[in-house]
Short mmCIF file of C-alpha atoms in Angstrom, two decimals:
data_model
loop_
_atom_site.label_atom_id
_atom_site.label_comp_id
_atom_site.label_asym_id
_atom_site.label_seq_id
_atom_site.Cartn_x
_atom_site.Cartn_y
_atom_site.Cartn_z
CA UNK A 125 2.57 43.19 -76.34
CA UNK A 126 2.51 39.53 -75.36
CA UNK A 127 2.72 37.03 -78.20
CA UNK A 128 1.01 34.13 -76.40
CA UNK A 129 -2.62 33.71 -77.46
CA UNK A 130 -4.46 30.72 -75.98
CA UNK A 131 -7.56 31.10 -78.16
CA UNK A 132 -5.41 31.05 -81.31
CA UNK A 133 -3.74 27.81 -80.15
CA UNK A 134 -7.15 26.26 -79.42
CA UNK A 135 -8.43 27.33 -82.85
CA UNK A 136 -5.41 25.89 -84.65
CA UNK A 137 -5.60 22.58 -82.74
CA UNK A 138 -9.34 22.33 -83.46
CA UNK A 139 -8.50 22.96 -87.12
CA UNK A 140 -6.15 19.96 -87.10
CA UNK A 141 -8.97 17.77 -85.76
CA UNK A 142 -11.42 19.06 -88.38
CA UNK A 143 -8.90 18.41 -91.17
CA UNK A 144 -8.40 14.87 -89.86
CA UNK A 145 -12.15 14.24 -89.75
CA UNK A 146 -12.42 15.48 -93.34
CA UNK A 147 -9.64 13.13 -94.42
CA UNK A 148 -11.19 10.19 -92.57
CA UNK A 149 -14.61 10.83 -94.12
CA UNK A 150 -13.07 10.29 -97.53
CA UNK A 151 -11.92 6.79 -96.63
CA UNK A 152 -14.24 4.17 -98.05
CA UNK A 153 -15.95 1.73 -95.72
CA UNK A 154 -18.03 -0.17 -98.29
CA UNK A 155 -20.85 2.39 -98.40
CA UNK A 156 -21.34 5.10 -100.99
CA UNK A 157 -20.31 8.51 -99.66
CA UNK A 158 -20.00 11.60 -101.86
CA UNK A 159 -16.97 12.76 -99.84
CA UNK A 160 -15.13 9.71 -101.14
CA UNK A 161 -14.42 11.70 -104.32
CA UNK A 162 -13.27 14.91 -102.55
CA UNK A 163 -9.54 14.25 -103.15
CA UNK A 164 -10.06 13.65 -106.91
CA UNK A 165 -8.54 16.42 -109.00
CA UNK A 166 -9.47 16.73 -112.70
CA UNK A 167 -7.33 18.45 -115.32
CA UNK A 168 -9.78 20.54 -117.36
CA UNK A 169 -9.55 23.92 -119.06
CA UNK A 170 -5.77 23.84 -118.53
CA UNK A 171 -6.01 23.67 -114.73
CA UNK A 172 -6.37 21.12 -111.94
CA UNK A 173 -9.80 21.40 -110.34
CA UNK A 174 -11.65 19.37 -107.71
CA UNK A 175 -14.16 16.97 -109.26
CA UNK A 176 -17.07 18.70 -107.50
CA UNK A 177 -16.30 21.90 -109.48
CA UNK A 178 -16.91 20.24 -112.84
CA UNK A 179 -19.64 17.75 -111.92
CA UNK A 180 -22.40 16.95 -109.45
CA UNK A 181 -21.64 13.98 -107.22
CA UNK A 182 -24.51 12.06 -105.63
CA UNK A 183 -25.18 8.71 -103.96
CA UNK A 184 -28.45 7.41 -105.49
CA UNK A 185 -28.00 3.95 -103.92
CA UNK A 186 -26.12 2.67 -100.86
CA UNK A 187 -23.44 1.04 -103.04
CA UNK A 188 -23.39 3.41 -106.03
CA UNK A 189 -22.06 6.90 -106.68
CA UNK A 190 -23.22 8.97 -109.61
CA UNK A 191 -21.15 11.76 -111.16
CA UNK A 192 -23.12 14.04 -113.51
CA UNK A 193 -20.50 15.92 -115.57
CA UNK A 194 -21.71 19.38 -116.59
CA UNK A 195 -19.70 19.72 -119.84
CA UNK A 196 -19.65 16.64 -122.08
CA UNK A 197 -16.07 17.38 -123.17
CA UNK A 198 -14.98 16.80 -119.54
CA UNK A 199 -16.38 13.27 -119.26
CA UNK A 200 -13.08 11.67 -120.40
CA UNK A 201 -10.85 13.69 -118.03
CA UNK A 202 -13.24 12.99 -115.11
CA UNK A 203 -13.22 9.26 -115.89
CA UNK A 204 -9.41 9.26 -116.08
CA UNK A 205 -9.04 11.26 -112.84
CA UNK A 206 -11.29 8.89 -110.88
CA UNK A 207 -9.49 5.81 -112.20
CA UNK A 208 -6.04 7.23 -111.39
CA UNK A 209 -6.98 8.55 -107.92
CA UNK A 210 -6.12 5.22 -106.26
CA UNK A 211 -9.58 4.78 -104.76
CA UNK A 212 -10.18 1.39 -106.36
CA UNK A 213 -13.18 2.66 -108.32
CA UNK A 214 -13.89 1.98 -112.00
CA UNK A 215 -16.44 4.38 -113.51
CA UNK A 216 -19.03 3.21 -116.03
CA UNK A 217 -19.61 5.95 -118.61
CA UNK A 218 -23.26 6.55 -119.52
CA UNK A 219 -23.43 9.71 -121.63
CA UNK A 220 -22.53 12.61 -119.34
CA UNK A 221 -23.00 10.47 -116.23
CA UNK A 222 -20.34 8.33 -114.61
CA UNK A 223 -21.66 5.52 -112.44
CA UNK A 224 -19.32 4.22 -109.78
CA UNK A 225 -20.31 0.91 -108.20
CA UNK A 226 -18.73 0.55 -104.76
CA UNK A 227 -17.18 -2.94 -104.61
CA UNK A 228 -16.99 -5.00 -101.44
CA UNK A 229 -13.84 -4.37 -99.47
CA UNK A 230 -11.34 -7.19 -99.37
CA UNK A 231 -9.41 -7.91 -96.17
CA UNK A 232 -6.23 -6.63 -97.82
CA UNK A 233 -7.89 -3.37 -98.88
CA UNK A 234 -9.35 -2.92 -95.39
CA UNK A 235 -5.87 -3.20 -93.89
CA UNK A 236 -4.51 -0.65 -96.40
CA UNK A 237 -7.31 1.78 -95.53
CA UNK A 238 -6.67 1.28 -91.81
CA UNK A 239 -3.00 2.12 -92.36
CA UNK A 240 -4.02 5.22 -94.32
CA UNK A 241 -6.28 6.28 -91.42
CA UNK A 242 -3.31 5.88 -89.06
CA UNK A 243 -1.17 7.98 -91.41
CA UNK A 244 -3.79 10.75 -91.44
CA UNK A 245 -3.96 10.64 -87.64
CA UNK A 246 -0.18 10.91 -87.32
CA UNK A 247 -0.22 13.95 -89.62
CA UNK A 248 -2.81 15.58 -87.35
CA UNK A 249 -0.72 14.74 -84.26
CA UNK A 250 2.32 16.38 -85.87
CA UNK A 251 0.24 19.48 -86.68
CA UNK A 252 -0.91 19.70 -83.04
CA UNK A 253 2.65 19.30 -81.77
CA UNK A 254 3.75 22.11 -84.09
CA UNK A 255 1.05 24.34 -82.62
CA UNK A 256 2.24 23.39 -79.11
CA UNK A 257 5.83 24.28 -80.07
CA UNK A 258 4.67 27.67 -81.39
CA UNK A 259 2.82 28.32 -78.12
CA UNK A 260 5.83 27.34 -75.99
CA UNK A 261 8.13 29.52 -78.11
CA UNK A 262 5.84 32.53 -77.73
CA UNK A 263 5.75 32.00 -73.95
CA UNK A 264 9.55 31.92 -73.81
CA UNK A 265 9.70 35.08 -75.91
CA UNK A 266 7.23 36.82 -73.60
CA UNK A 267 9.32 35.80 -70.59
CA UNK A 268 12.54 37.12 -72.19
CA UNK A 269 10.81 40.44 -72.91
CA UNK A 270 9.82 40.60 -69.23
CA UNK A 271 6.07 40.54 -70.00
CA UNK A 272 5.46 37.43 -67.89
CA UNK A 273 7.32 35.87 -64.97
CA UNK A 274 9.01 32.46 -65.00
CA UNK A 275 6.27 31.05 -62.77
CA UNK A 276 3.58 32.40 -65.10
CA UNK A 277 5.39 30.89 -68.11
CA UNK A 278 5.56 27.48 -66.41
CA UNK A 279 1.87 27.65 -65.48
CA UNK A 280 0.89 28.57 -69.04
CA UNK A 281 3.17 25.86 -70.48
CA UNK A 282 1.30 23.32 -68.34
CA UNK A 283 -1.99 24.68 -69.75
CA UNK A 284 -0.67 24.35 -73.32
CA UNK A 285 0.47 20.78 -72.62
CA UNK A 286 -2.94 19.84 -71.19
CA UNK A 287 -4.64 21.30 -74.26
CA UNK A 288 -2.24 19.35 -76.49
CA UNK A 289 -2.84 16.11 -74.61
CA UNK A 290 -6.63 16.44 -74.82
CA UNK A 291 -6.48 17.28 -78.54
CA UNK A 292 -4.25 14.29 -79.27
CA UNK A 293 -6.66 12.08 -77.28
CA UNK A 294 -9.49 13.36 -79.54
CA UNK A 295 -7.39 12.56 -82.62
CA UNK A 296 -6.65 9.06 -81.33
CA UNK A 297 -10.36 8.45 -80.61
CA UNK A 298 -11.41 9.58 -84.11
CA UNK A 299 -8.73 7.46 -85.79
CA UNK A 300 -9.53 4.42 -83.66
CA UNK A 301 -13.24 4.68 -84.44
CA UNK A 302 -12.54 4.94 -88.17
CA UNK A 303 -10.14 1.98 -88.09
CA UNK A 304 -12.77 -0.15 -86.33
CA UNK A 305 -15.35 0.92 -88.91
CA UNK A 306 -13.02 0.04 -91.78
CA UNK A 307 -12.02 -3.31 -90.33
CA UNK A 308 -15.67 -4.15 -89.62
CA UNK A 309 -15.19 -4.65 -85.88
#
């Protein structure tokens, strides 16, 4: 049975792009976005949980996020988690609601966020290259087993490389668009 599976490689490369887009959505561009708080983990009930599992996050205004904590004993841990997440947000506690005003981005913060977007993109590129390596390895294994010829392996390797190149181009386009958005260009 041949190990090479083109649809699996396509699925895994598409997954790398989707993960990158999710990461990039969480980067702040000066507008309120509920996905901004997706990476925030809160320590409650003796476990680390995503913020959206202990509270409702909404964006009532363009420059304000609202976090409605379900259990009033979790307000303190949610406040602490948001402050320590490195997002540059300082919650205002109002009962069981945390209000997060989104401050204007400074030039320095914009550059930091652009670097972070580049870092996310490089991680996605590495993931795609790992998928390519797995595909190439399975082709070589299939050739050694005698399931495909050398010519067929070379043809399929070219296909895998083309798929890799197009996926990396998509990653570069997404990262470039996000960097321009962050830098206000």
